[in-house]
Amino acid sequence: MAPAPSDDLEPLLGPAELATHVAELGARISADHPDGVTLVGVLKGCVLFLADLARTLTVPTRLELLAVAPYDGAAGRTRVVKDLDRPVTGEHVVLVTSIVDTGLTADFLVRHLQRGAPASVAVCTLADKRARRIVPVDVAYRAVDAPDGFLIGYGLDYAGRYRNVAGLWAADAAALAADPDRHLDRLVPRDR
Ligand code: IMP
Ligand code: MG
């Protein structure tokens, strides 16, 4: 018998658990940045996390956004496709990203931000796949250590799907590759 689609999908964090983790990160970021902070979100995966995190901060906060092209293993680099709108010179910057996997993107972006001479740069990630690091990244703030498997939901996508799911789920990448829509009925129900 073929396995049910849900066999390759596990809930990792529900909306209430995510809110608790985000509030804890927000309290730590606020405590570490009493004079204020500039959150630099990495599009598009950061969007839900950034919106929730920003609302928990208790210090003056600026929001900036940037976007990168997916890491190109053949070219051996990534690149910024949407840069900061203004310099962050002298500001305390927290890079807000949905996931640190190999670390190549976060390492690249920290170096990119440092060229603008901020007072500091710290990395904040929703999920951290520490076992998969190629490049070391100093992650100051992490909500969750990611398990094996591909994460979707709460901003994280597979082929553009699932970003608008309220919780974070662990899925099987091979099953998603075979059918990218396989979890839509469960995670994005039409009657939700
Ligand atoms: P890096 O390997 O640390 O450079 O991460 C590259 C990018 O891969 C991340 O910013 C995500 O966009 C994507 N990515 C890596 N793992 C996952 C995952 O489990 N779910 C969704 N996207 C992922
Ligand atoms: Mg993606």
PDB file of C-alpha atoms and ligand atoms in Angstrom:
ATOM      1  CA  MET A   1       0.000   0.000   0.000  1.00  0.00           C
ATOM      2  CA  ALA A   2       1.316   3.463  -0.862  1.00  0.00           C
ATOM      3  CA  PRO A   3       2.134   5.569   2.224  1.00  0.00           C
ATOM      4  CA  ALA A   4      -0.246   8.385   3.063  1.00  0.00           C
ATOM      5  CA  PRO A   5       1.126  11.832   2.188  1.00  0.00           C
ATOM      6  CA  SER A   6       1.266  12.736   5.880  1.00  0.00           C
ATOM      7  CA  ASP A   7       3.827   9.959   6.536  1.00  0.00           C
ATOM      8  CA  ASP A   8       6.582  12.208   5.228  1.00  0.00           C
ATOM      9  CA  LEU A   9       5.452  15.301   7.116  1.00  0.00           C
ATOM     10  CA  GLU A  10       6.003  15.977  10.819  1.00  0.00           C
ATOM     11  CA  PRO A  11       4.969  19.030  12.825  1.00  0.00           C
ATOM     12  CA  LEU A  12       8.057  20.687  14.327  1.00  0.00           C
ATOM     13  CA  LEU A  13       6.713  23.836  16.003  1.00  0.00           C
ATOM     14  CA  GLY A  14       3.135  25.082  16.129  1.00  0.00           C
ATOM     15  CA  PRO A  15       2.143  28.752  16.141  1.00  0.00           C
ATOM     16  CA  ALA A  16       2.046  28.981  19.952  1.00  0.00           C
ATOM     17  CA  GLU A  17       5.471  27.343  20.329  1.00  0.00           C
ATOM     18  CA  LEU A  18       6.901  29.594  17.625  1.00  0.00           C
ATOM     19  CA  ALA A  19       5.542  32.639  19.435  1.00  0.00           C
ATOM     20  CA  THR A  20       7.262  31.513  22.649  1.00  0.00           C
ATOM     21  CA  HIS A  21      10.613  31.007  20.900  1.00  0.00           C
ATOM     22  CA  VAL A  22      10.307  34.322  19.056  1.00  0.00           C
ATOM     23  CA  ALA A  23       9.479  36.190  22.268  1.00  0.00           C
ATOM     24  CA  GLU A  24      12.546  34.658  23.961  1.00  0.00           C
ATOM     25  CA  LEU A  25      14.760  35.767  21.080  1.00  0.00           C
ATOM     26  CA  GLY A  26      13.193  39.216  21.140  1.00  0.00           C
ATOM     27  CA  ALA A  27      13.874  39.595  24.851  1.00  0.00           C
ATOM     28  CA  ARG A  28      17.520  38.593  24.352  1.00  0.00           C
ATOM     29  CA  ILE A  29      17.986  40.909  21.369  1.00  0.00           C
ATOM     30  CA  SER A  30      16.411  43.794  23.310  1.00  0.00           C
ATOM     31  CA  ALA A  31      18.618  43.139  26.343  1.00  0.00           C
ATOM     32  CA  ASP A  32      21.739  42.997  24.166  1.00  0.00           C
ATOM     33  CA  HIS A  33      20.869  46.207  22.275  1.00  0.00           C
ATOM     34  CA  PRO A  34      19.650  48.772  24.821  1.00  0.00           C
ATOM     35  CA  ASP A  35      20.382  51.701  22.480  1.00  0.00           C
ATOM     36  CA  GLY A  36      18.407  50.184  19.609  1.00  0.00           C
ATOM     37  CA  VAL A  37      18.858  47.744  16.767  1.00  0.00           C
ATOM     38  CA  THR A  38      18.573  47.515  13.002  1.00  0.00           C
ATOM     39  CA  LEU A  39      16.967  44.248  11.908  1.00  0.00           C
ATOM     40  CA  VAL A  40      18.089  43.294   8.394  1.00  0.00           C
ATOM     41  CA  GLY A  41      15.772  40.601   7.048  1.00  0.00           C
ATOM     42  CA  VAL A  42      16.803  38.178   4.314  1.00  0.00           C
ATOM     43  CA  LEU A  43      13.951  37.905   1.810  1.00  0.00           C
ATOM     44  CA  LYS A  44      11.766  36.042   1.279  1.00  0.00           C
ATOM     45  CA  GLY A  45      12.011  33.424   4.014  1.00  0.00           C
ATOM     46  CA  CYS A  46      12.372  35.978   6.807  1.00  0.00           C
ATOM     47  CA  VAL A  47       9.030  37.679   6.317  1.00  0.00           C
ATOM     48  CA  LEU A  48       6.804  35.929   8.873  1.00  0.00           C
ATOM     49  CA  PHE A  49       9.625  35.519  11.419  1.00  0.00           C
ATOM     50  CA  LEU A  50      10.758  39.138  11.018  1.00  0.00           C
ATOM     51  CA  ALA A  51       7.241  40.511  11.427  1.00  0.00           C
ATOM     52  CA  ASP A  52       6.680  38.542  14.627  1.00  0.00           C
ATOM     53  CA  LEU A  53      10.173  39.165  16.047  1.00  0.00           C
ATOM     54  CA  ALA A  54      10.014  42.913  15.429  1.00  0.00           C
ATOM     55  CA  ARG A  55       6.792  43.155  17.440  1.00  0.00           C
ATOM     56  CA  THR A  56       8.440  41.630  20.514  1.00  0.00           C
ATOM     57  CA  LEU A  57      11.349  44.115  20.695  1.00  0.00           C
ATOM     58  CA  THR A  58      11.358  46.693  23.472  1.00  0.00           C
ATOM     59  CA  VAL A  59      14.136  48.919  22.084  1.00  0.00           C
ATOM     60  CA  PRO A  60      14.120  51.409  19.173  1.00  0.00           C
ATOM     61  CA  THR A  61      14.078  49.270  16.023  1.00  0.00           C
ATOM     62  CA  ARG A  62      14.700  49.898  12.345  1.00  0.00           C
ATOM     63  CA  LEU A  63      13.750  47.394   9.654  1.00  0.00           C
ATOM     64  CA  GLU A  64      15.763  46.836   6.481  1.00  0.00           C
ATOM     65  CA  LEU A  65      15.551  44.099   3.867  1.00  0.00           C
ATOM     66  CA  LEU A  66      17.851  42.465   1.395  1.00  0.00           C
ATOM     67  CA  ALA A  67      17.628  39.524  -0.962  1.00  0.00           C
ATOM     68  CA  VAL A  68      20.193  37.167  -2.432  1.00  0.00           C
ATOM     69  CA  ALA A  69      20.209  34.895  -5.440  1.00  0.00           C
ATOM     70  CA  PRO A  70      20.312  31.235  -4.376  1.00  0.00           C
ATOM     71  CA  TYR A  71      23.856  30.012  -3.768  1.00  0.00           C
ATOM     72  CA  ASP A  72      25.354  28.894  -7.074  1.00  0.00           C
ATOM     73  CA  GLY A  73      27.648  25.975  -6.417  1.00  0.00           C
ATOM     74  CA  ALA A  74      28.982  26.088  -9.977  1.00  0.00           C
ATOM     75  CA  ALA A  75      29.891  29.776  -9.762  1.00  0.00           C
ATOM     76  CA  GLY A  76      31.042  29.245  -6.156  1.00  0.00           C
ATOM     77  CA  ARG A  77      29.235  32.289  -4.822  1.00  0.00           C
ATOM     78  CA  THR A  78      25.947  34.006  -4.192  1.00  0.00           C
ATOM     79  CA  ARG A  79      25.084  37.640  -4.881  1.00  0.00           C
ATOM     80  CA  VAL A  80      22.857  40.389  -3.554  1.00  0.00           C
ATOM     81  CA  VAL A  81      19.844  40.986  -5.806  1.00  0.00           C
ATOM     82  CA  LYS A  82      18.188  43.564  -3.524  1.00  0.00           C
ATOM     83  CA  ASP A  83      20.533  45.606  -1.365  1.00  0.00           C
ATOM     84  CA  LEU A  84      19.931  47.844   1.664  1.00  0.00           C
ATOM     85  CA  ASP A  85      18.169  51.113   0.814  1.00  0.00           C
ATOM     86  CA  ARG A  86      20.453  53.126   3.101  1.00  0.00           C
ATOM     87  CA  PRO A  87      23.808  52.665   4.839  1.00  0.00           C
ATOM     88  CA  VAL A  88      23.814  51.107   8.321  1.00  0.00           C
ATOM     89  CA  THR A  89      27.123  52.710   9.324  1.00  0.00           C
ATOM     90  CA  GLY A  90      27.527  52.839  13.088  1.00  0.00           C
ATOM     91  CA  GLU A  91      24.313  50.878  13.766  1.00  0.00           C
ATOM     92  CA  HIS A  92      23.928  47.638  15.700  1.00  0.00           C
ATOM     93  CA  VAL A  93      22.697  45.206  13.038  1.00  0.00           C
ATOM     94  CA  VAL A  94      20.971  41.860  13.507  1.00  0.00           C
ATOM     95  CA  LEU A  95      20.699  39.780  10.324  1.00  0.00           C
ATOM     96  CA  VAL A  96      17.357  37.966  10.488  1.00  0.00           C
ATOM     97  CA  THR A  97      17.175  34.825   8.378  1.00  0.00           C
ATOM     98  CA  SER A  98      14.830  31.857   8.281  1.00  0.00           C
ATOM     99  CA  ILE A  99      17.472  29.146   8.146  1.00  0.00           C
ATOM    100  CA  VAL A 100      21.237  28.658   8.243  1.00  0.00           C
ATOM    101  CA  ASP A 101      22.110  25.481   6.364  1.00  0.00           C
ATOM    102  CA  THR A 102      25.611  25.261   4.839  1.00  0.00           C
ATOM    103  CA  GLY A 103      26.261  28.757   6.191  1.00  0.00           C
ATOM    104  CA  LEU A 104      27.409  30.053   2.812  1.00  0.00           C
ATOM    105  CA  THR A 105      24.611  32.608   2.517  1.00  0.00           C
ATOM    106  CA  ALA A 106      24.862  33.932   6.086  1.00  0.00           C
ATOM    107  CA  ASP A 107      28.666  34.126   5.907  1.00  0.00           C
ATOM    108  CA  PHE A 108      28.423  36.036   2.632  1.00  0.00           C
ATOM    109  CA  LEU A 109      25.822  38.435   4.036  1.00  0.00           C
ATOM    110  CA  VAL A 110      27.729  39.142   7.264  1.00  0.00           C
ATOM    111  CA  ARG A 111      30.768  40.071   5.184  1.00  0.00           C
ATOM    112  CA  HIS A 112      28.578  42.166   2.879  1.00  0.00           C
ATOM    113  CA  LEU A 113      27.081  44.066   5.834  1.00  0.00           C
ATOM    114  CA  GLN A 114      30.463  44.579   7.490  1.00  0.00           C
ATOM    115  CA  ARG A 115      31.629  46.519   4.437  1.00  0.00           C
ATOM    116  CA  GLY A 116      29.125  49.225   5.474  1.00  0.00           C
ATOM    117  CA  ALA A 117      30.934  49.677   8.825  1.00  0.00           C
ATOM    118  CA  PRO A 118      28.091  48.952  11.252  1.00  0.00           C
ATOM    119  CA  ALA A 119      28.847  49.106  14.994  1.00  0.00           C
ATOM    120  CA  SER A 120      28.123  45.346  15.181  1.00  0.00           C
ATOM    121  CA  VAL A 121      26.575  42.484  13.188  1.00  0.00           C
ATOM    122  CA  ALA A 122      24.898  39.476  14.815  1.00  0.00           C
ATOM    123  CA  VAL A 123      23.079  36.581  13.126  1.00  0.00           C
ATOM    124  CA  CYS A 124      19.547  35.583  14.175  1.00  0.00           C
ATOM    125  CA  THR A 125      17.962  32.510  12.603  1.00  0.00           C
ATOM    126  CA  LEU A 126      14.663  30.755  13.043  1.00  0.00           C
ATOM    127  CA  ALA A 127      16.175  27.343  12.296  1.00  0.00           C
ATOM    128  CA  ASP A 128      19.773  26.196  12.417  1.00  0.00           C
ATOM    129  CA  LYS A 129      21.033  23.095  10.554  1.00  0.00           C
ATOM    130  CA  ARG A 130      24.344  22.991  12.423  1.00  0.00           C
ATOM    131  CA  ALA A 131      25.318  19.530  11.183  1.00  0.00           C
ATOM    132  CA  ARG A 132      25.316  20.738   7.569  1.00  0.00           C
ATOM    133  CA  ARG A 133      27.774  23.626   7.929  1.00  0.00           C
ATOM    134  CA  ILE A 134      30.400  24.114   5.222  1.00  0.00           C
ATOM    135  CA  VAL A 135      31.398  27.567   6.453  1.00  0.00           C
ATOM    136  CA  PRO A 136      31.386  28.401  10.176  1.00  0.00           C
ATOM    137  CA  VAL A 137      28.804  31.024  11.159  1.00  0.00           C
ATOM    138  CA  ASP A 138      28.579  32.659  14.572  1.00  0.00           C
ATOM    139  CA  VAL A 139      24.824  32.362  15.241  1.00  0.00           C
ATOM    140  CA  ALA A 140      24.045  34.614  18.205  1.00  0.00           C
ATOM    141  CA  TYR A 141      20.281  33.976  18.227  1.00  0.00           C
ATOM    142  CA  ARG A 142      18.542  30.763  17.117  1.00  0.00           C
ATOM    143  CA  ALA A 143      14.974  29.691  17.742  1.00  0.00           C
ATOM    144  CA  VAL A 144      15.405  26.000  16.982  1.00  0.00           C
ATOM    145  CA  ASP A 145      18.015  23.399  16.072  1.00  0.00           C
ATOM    146  CA  ALA A 146      16.687  21.856  12.873  1.00  0.00           C
ATOM    147  CA  PRO A 147      16.294  18.073  12.665  1.00  0.00           C
ATOM    148  CA  ASP A 148      17.067  16.022   9.569  1.00  0.00           C
ATOM    149  CA  GLY A 149      14.729  16.729   6.732  1.00  0.00           C
ATOM    150  CA  PHE A 150      13.558  19.733   4.803  1.00  0.00           C
ATOM    151  CA  LEU A 151      11.691  22.427   6.722  1.00  0.00           C
ATOM    152  CA  ILE A 152       8.623  24.188   5.341  1.00  0.00           C
ATOM    153  CA  GLY A 153       6.200  26.755   6.700  1.00  0.00           C
ATOM    154  CA  TYR A 154       6.505  30.009   8.659  1.00  0.00           C
ATOM    155  CA  GLY A 155       8.222  31.655   5.691  1.00  0.00           C
ATOM    156  CA  LEU A 156      10.193  28.631   4.501  1.00  0.00           C
ATOM    157  CA  ASP A 157       9.267  27.309   1.069  1.00  0.00           C
ATOM    158  CA  TYR A 158       9.627  24.359  -1.197  1.00  0.00           C
ATOM    159  CA  ALA A 159       9.520  25.614  -4.808  1.00  0.00           C
ATOM    160  CA  GLY A 160       7.600  28.694  -3.678  1.00  0.00           C
ATOM    161  CA  ARG A 161       4.941  26.776  -1.753  1.00  0.00           C
ATOM    162  CA  TYR A 162       4.165  26.715   1.992  1.00  0.00           C
ATOM    163  CA  ARG A 163       5.564  30.110   3.069  1.00  0.00           C
ATOM    164  CA  ASN A 164       2.091  31.102   4.312  1.00  0.00           C
ATOM    165  CA  VAL A 165       1.780  28.155   6.710  1.00  0.00           C
ATOM    166  CA  ALA A 166       1.501  29.270  10.355  1.00  0.00           C
ATOM    167  CA  GLY A 167       3.642  26.464  11.822  1.00  0.00           C
ATOM    168  CA  LEU A 168       7.026  24.938  11.022  1.00  0.00           C
ATOM    169  CA  TRP A 169       7.045  21.406   9.574  1.00  0.00           C
ATOM    170  CA  ALA A 170       9.725  18.835   8.731  1.00  0.00           C
ATOM    171  CA  ALA A 171       9.124  17.218   5.339  1.00  0.00           C
ATOM    172  CA  ASP A 172      10.920  14.738   3.122  1.00  0.00           C
ATOM    173  CA  ALA A 173      12.774  16.548   0.334  1.00  0.00           C
ATOM    174  CA  ALA A 174      12.670  13.595  -2.074  1.00  0.00           C
ATOM    175  CA  ALA A 175       8.904  13.267  -1.683  1.00  0.00           C
ATOM    176  CA  LEU A 176       8.509  17.023  -2.268  1.00  0.00           C
ATOM    177  CA  ALA A 177      10.692  16.800  -5.365  1.00  0.00           C
ATOM    178  CA  ALA A 178       8.358  14.118  -6.725  1.00  0.00           C
ATOM    179  CA  ASP A 179       5.276  16.227  -5.945  1.00  0.00           C
ATOM    180  CA  PRO A 180       5.842  19.803  -4.706  1.00  0.00           C
ATOM    181  CA  ASP A 181       2.107  20.234  -3.968  1.00  0.00           C
ATOM    182  CA  ARG A 182       1.750  17.043  -1.878  1.00  0.00           C
ATOM    183  CA  HIS A 183       1.207  18.831   1.445  1.00  0.00           C
ATOM    184  CA  LEU A 184      -1.007  21.702   0.265  1.00  0.00           C
ATOM    185  CA  ASP A 185      -4.315  20.059   1.198  1.00  0.00           C
ATOM    186  CA  ARG A 186      -3.114  19.488   4.753  1.00  0.00           C
ATOM    187  CA  LEU A 187      -1.073  22.656   5.359  1.00  0.00           C
ATOM    188  CA  VAL A 188      -3.078  25.179   3.337  1.00  0.00           C
ATOM    189  CA  PRO A 189      -6.655  23.895   3.689  1.00  0.00           C
ATOM    190  CA  ARG A 190      -9.217  25.854   1.722  1.00  0.00           C
ATOM    191  CA  ASP A 191     -11.507  26.101   4.746  1.00  0.00           C
ATOM    192  CA  ARG A 192      -8.926  27.309   7.276  1.00  0.00           C
TER     193      ARG A 192
HETATM  194  P1  IMP B   1      22.796  28.080   3.172  1.00  0.00           P
HETATM  195  O1  IMP B   1      23.098  26.695   2.662  1.00  0.00           O
HETATM  196  O2  IMP B   1      23.084  28.215   4.642  1.00  0.00           O
HETATM  197  O3  IMP B   1      23.526  29.128   2.361  1.00  0.00           O
HETATM  198  O4  IMP B   1      21.252  28.328   2.981  1.00  0.00           O
HETATM  199  C1  IMP B   1      20.783  28.586   1.693  1.00  0.00           C
HETATM  200  C2  IMP B   1      19.310  28.708   1.607  1.00  0.00           C
HETATM  201  O5  IMP B   1      18.777  27.406   1.359  1.00  0.00           O
HETATM  202  C3  IMP B   1      18.538  29.159   2.801  1.00  0.00           C
HETATM  203  O6  IMP B   1      18.556  30.540   3.013  1.00  0.00           O
HETATM  204  C4  IMP B   1      17.153  28.674   2.420  1.00  0.00           C
HETATM  205  O7  IMP B   1      16.560  29.564   1.495  1.00  0.00           O
HETATM  206  C5  IMP B   1      17.439  27.376   1.735  1.00  0.00           C
HETATM  207  N1  IMP B   1      17.198  26.236   2.620  1.00  0.00           N
HETATM  208  C6  IMP B   1      18.123  25.440   3.215  1.00  0.00           C
HETATM  209  N2  IMP B   1      17.535  24.480   3.944  1.00  0.00           N
HETATM  210  C7  IMP B   1      16.197  24.695   3.821  1.00  0.00           C
HETATM  211  C8  IMP B   1      15.044  24.029   4.365  1.00  0.00           C
HETATM  212  O8  IMP B   1      15.096  23.052   5.129  1.00  0.00           O
HETATM  213  N3  IMP B   1      13.829  24.531   3.993  1.00  0.00           N
HETATM  214  C9  IMP B   1      13.698  25.604   3.160  1.00  0.00           C
HETATM  215  N4  IMP B   1      14.744  26.256   2.634  1.00  0.00           N
HETATM  216  C10 IMP B   1      15.992  25.797   2.969  1.00  0.00           C
HETATM  217 MG    MG B   2      13.789  28.750  -0.594  1.00  0.00          MG
END
